[in-house]
Amino acid sequence: MSAAEKKALEKKSKSIHAIQSELENTNRIALSVDCVIFGFDENKLKVLLIRSDLKKYSGKWSLLGDLVFPKEDLDDAAYRILKQRTGLSDVYLEQVHTFGAVDRHPAGRVVTVTYCSLINVQHHKINILDNELHWHDVQTVKDLAFDHQQIFDTCLKQLQKRVQEHPLGFNLLPKKFSLRDLQNLYEAILDVKMDRRNFRKKFFTMDLLIDLNEMEQDAPHRPGKLYKFNFEKYEKKQKKWVGIDF
Amino acid sequence: MSAAEKKALEKKSKSIHAIQSELENTNRIALSVDCVIFGFDENKLKVLLIRSDLKKYSGKWSLLGDLVFPKEDLDDAAYRILKQRTGLSDVYLEQVHTFGAVDRHPAGRVVTVTYCSLINVQHHKINILDNELHWHDVQTVKDLAFDHQQIFDTCLKQLQKRVQEHPLGFNLLPKKFSLRDLQNLYEAILDVKMDRRNFRKKFFTMDLLIDLNEMEQDAPHRPGKLYKFNFEKYEKKQKKWVGIDF
DNA sequence: GCAAAAGTGTTGGAAATACACCCATGT
DNA sequence: ACATGGGTGTATTTCCAACACTTTTGC
């Protein structure tokens, strides 16, 4: 670009001040975060729901959400909301999708960014003091408030996909787990049955499990060995995956 | 839930009117859509960029974006912006990610929802009357305005992943294409070289290409056969994919 | 000793990879 | 005739799926 062209360009360019007027109130929209919080307990995949606080949806369940503050990073808002609702920090959180139909909220325009998080129900005993907050089997979730059913369905599908490509599942298990625990988890998330021997083979071949040389306690049958996931080794891998398949 | 409990709940519930006050201006945020528009031409993957119209970024390239209107569905906004910038409708568009760092826009808080679109450069001769709009080789894209480099990188990665799982690539090709065209496309997107025979085998085995019994014209060598993609057959498939692999 | 789940190997088929030659066209 | 890329087949390897018996523990 020549100097003359550059100058011509600058002439057409807007100053920051000019842009600011476009961002004035009339063009602003309320923005919220909704968290789909998955847990795993009693060999079932669970999701944390709260009673809707809106009369229109009285009695219905809804996701945990809140408005994003004007001076708050989007990701920070997600962590704040998770912390507020569950008391938890330092957990897996991932943005999934943004829902922005004009009429999705009865009180006005609210665009919502959905985050998905996976927490270990046993390990993080959540303050469910408020009995409005409840773990639900994902199998039986239906008829949520707002468009939360759609959001939930999207997140569950995404979880099912991503749990196969990344070691997310371990965020749902205790630090020490048996291979049976791990398989139960995958079977619950993916809603399939797997061959036990092939499942073990797969994970042992990956070579990402650390044998703790400990055994399950209090099992009403032969106790299994306990393992933990080798996150460090996994981080170093990062394979380049190529395989057209659809 | 008993009737008494239900009543107690309703007492605590908020009316829509009460919620509305939370959505008042002080809690609103400007929302934009940015489109990462991929094209394919001269066997290279391209992306459509425009000169930033902001003085601060004078001379830098940026994605095509615009504010979302308060009474406009988010997806509609994406289609509108694509239409405005390229004159195109009826193309592939997919939401990718939402970027919401407080300081990402110098003129104030703007959260942006990114969409990715794939268009056929040959087929849709875009009105690039405005010479501020330009196709760039993705290989050489760097130093974009705002956080657009990060957005672009995210979209390219997502494209590389999704193009292997879904037949998106055909949106970048003319309706009739040779297997060489198809392979060039995949090699350009994934930045790898593939074996020609195995590539053909893979696609023929999928059985989703319709042989048009036509030949390339004006090839400076033996002309190849032309095919089109069998979208109908693909739609009917929708396989359940299970395979843990990370 | 019995119930219940842990642990363990082999085999056959499918899919991915590696690889080399002849063919049709334009110049 | 020759340069260019189109079109084809086979051998090898790798991965996945199917499948059954022995072991350990609690009761």
Coordinates of C-alpha atoms in Angstrom, one line a residue, chain B residues 100-245:
Chain B
G100 CA -15.8 -11.7 25.4
A101 CA -12.7 -10.2 27.0
V102 CA -13.6 -6.8 28.4
D103 CA -10.8 -5.0 26.5
R104 CA -11.1 -6.8 23.2
H105 CA -12.4 -3.7 21.4
P106 CA -10.8 -0.3 22.0
A107 CA -14.1 1.6 21.8
G108 CA -15.8 -0.2 24.6
R109 CA -17.2 -3.5 25.7
V110 CA -18.2 -5.6 22.7
V111 CA -18.8 -9.3 23.0
T112 CA -18.6 -10.9 19.6
V113 CA -20.1 -14.2 18.4
T114 CA -18.0 -15.7 15.6
Y115 CA -19.5 -17.6 12.7
C116 CA -17.7 -19.5 10.0
S117 CA -18.9 -19.7 6.5
L118 CA -17.6 -21.6 3.5
I119 CA -18.3 -20.3 0.0
N120 CA -17.3 -21.2 -3.5
V121 CA -15.2 -18.4 -4.9
Q122 CA -15.7 -19.4 -8.5
H123 CA -19.4 -19.9 -8.3
H124 CA -20.4 -16.9 -6.3
K125 CA -18.6 -14.1 -8.0
I126 CA -18.6 -11.7 -5.0
N127 CA -18.9 -8.0 -5.5
I128 CA -15.5 -7.0 -4.5
L129 CA -16.1 -3.6 -6.0
D130 CA -14.8 -2.2 -2.9
N131 CA -11.1 -2.8 -3.0
E132 CA -11.0 -2.8 0.8
L133 CA -12.4 -6.4 0.6
H134 CA -9.9 -9.0 -0.3
W135 CA -9.3 -12.8 -0.4
H136 CA -6.1 -13.8 1.5
D137 CA -4.3 -17.0 1.6
V138 CA -4.9 -18.4 5.0
Q139 CA -1.2 -19.4 5.2
T140 CA -0.1 -15.7 5.2
V141 CA -2.8 -14.2 7.4
K142 CA -1.2 -12.5 10.4
D143 CA -1.4 -9.5 12.6
L144 CA -5.1 -8.8 12.2
A145 CA -6.9 -6.0 13.9
F146 CA -8.5 -6.4 17.3
D147 CA -8.4 -10.0 18.6
H148 CA -9.2 -11.1 15.1
Q149 CA -6.1 -13.2 14.8
Q150 CA -7.2 -15.3 17.7
I151 CA -10.6 -15.6 16.3
F152 CA -9.3 -16.6 12.9
D153 CA -7.0 -19.2 14.4
T154 CA -9.9 -20.7 16.3
C155 CA -12.0 -20.9 13.2
L156 CA -9.4 -22.4 11.1
K157 CA -8.7 -25.1 13.7
Q158 CA -12.4 -25.8 13.9
L159 CA -12.7 -26.0 10.2
Q160 CA -9.8 -28.5 10.0
K161 CA -11.5 -30.6 12.6
R162 CA -15.1 -30.4 11.2
V163 CA -14.2 -30.9 7.6
Q164 CA -13.0 -34.4 8.5
E165 CA -16.2 -35.3 10.2
H166 CA -18.7 -33.7 7.9
P167 CA -18.9 -33.0 4.2
L168 CA -18.4 -29.3 4.6
G169 CA -15.7 -29.2 2.0
F170 CA -18.2 -29.5 -0.9
N171 CA -19.5 -26.0 0.0
L172 CA -16.1 -24.7 -1.2
L173 CA -16.1 -26.5 -4.5
P174 CA -18.1 -25.9 -7.7
K175 CA -21.1 -28.2 -8.0
K176 CA -19.1 -30.4 -10.4
F177 CA -15.6 -31.3 -9.4
S178 CA -12.9 -33.8 -10.1
L179 CA -11.4 -36.0 -7.5
R180 CA -8.2 -34.0 -7.9
D181 CA -10.1 -30.9 -7.0
L182 CA -11.4 -32.6 -3.9
Q183 CA -8.0 -33.9 -2.8
N184 CA -6.5 -30.5 -3.4
L185 CA -9.1 -29.0 -1.2
Y186 CA -8.5 -31.4 1.7
E187 CA -4.7 -31.0 1.3
A188 CA -5.1 -27.2 1.5
I189 CA -7.4 -27.2 4.5
L190 CA -5.5 -29.8 6.5
D191 CA -2.1 -28.8 5.2
V192 CA -1.0 -32.3 4.5
K193 CA -0.2 -34.4 1.5
M194 CA -2.2 -37.5 0.8
D195 CA -1.8 -40.6 -1.3
R196 CA -3.9 -40.2 -4.4
R197 CA -5.0 -43.8 -4.7
N198 CA -6.0 -44.1 -1.1
F199 CA -7.8 -40.8 -1.2
R200 CA -9.9 -42.1 -4.1
K201 CA -10.5 -45.4 -2.5
K202 CA -11.8 -43.7 0.6
F203 CA -14.3 -41.5 -1.2
F204 CA -15.5 -44.3 -3.5
T205 CA -15.9 -46.6 -0.5
M206 CA -18.1 -44.0 1.2
D207 CA -20.3 -44.1 -1.9
L208 CA -21.4 -40.6 -1.6
L209 CA -20.2 -39.2 -4.9
I210 CA -22.4 -39.2 -8.0
D211 CA -20.5 -39.9 -11.2
L212 CA -21.8 -37.3 -13.7
N213 CA -20.3 -39.0 -16.7
E214 CA -18.8 -35.8 -17.7
M215 CA -15.2 -34.8 -18.1
E216 CA -13.1 -31.8 -17.2
Q217 CA -12.7 -29.4 -20.1
D218 CA -9.6 -27.6 -21.2
A219 CA -7.3 -29.6 -19.0
P220 CA -3.7 -29.5 -20.3
H221 CA -3.5 -33.3 -19.7
R222 CA -5.8 -36.2 -19.5
P223 CA -9.1 -34.9 -18.2
G224 CA -10.7 -36.3 -15.1
K225 CA -14.2 -37.4 -14.5
L226 CA -16.6 -35.0 -12.7
Y227 CA -18.7 -35.8 -9.7
K228 CA -21.2 -34.2 -7.4
F229 CA -21.8 -34.9 -3.8
N230 CA -24.9 -37.0 -2.8
F231 CA -26.2 -34.8 0.0
E232 CA -29.5 -36.7 0.1
K233 CA -27.9 -40.0 0.8
Y234 CA -25.6 -38.4 3.3
E235 CA -28.5 -36.9 5.2
K236 CA -30.1 -40.3 5.6
K237 CA -27.0 -41.9 7.1
Q238 CA -26.2 -40.1 10.4
K239 CA -24.1 -42.7 12.0
K240 CA -23.7 -43.2 15.7
W241 CA -20.0 -42.7 16.2
V242 CA -18.3 -44.3 19.1
G243 CA -14.6 -44.5 19.4
I244 CA -12.6 -43.2 22.3
D245 CA -9.4 -41.8 21.0

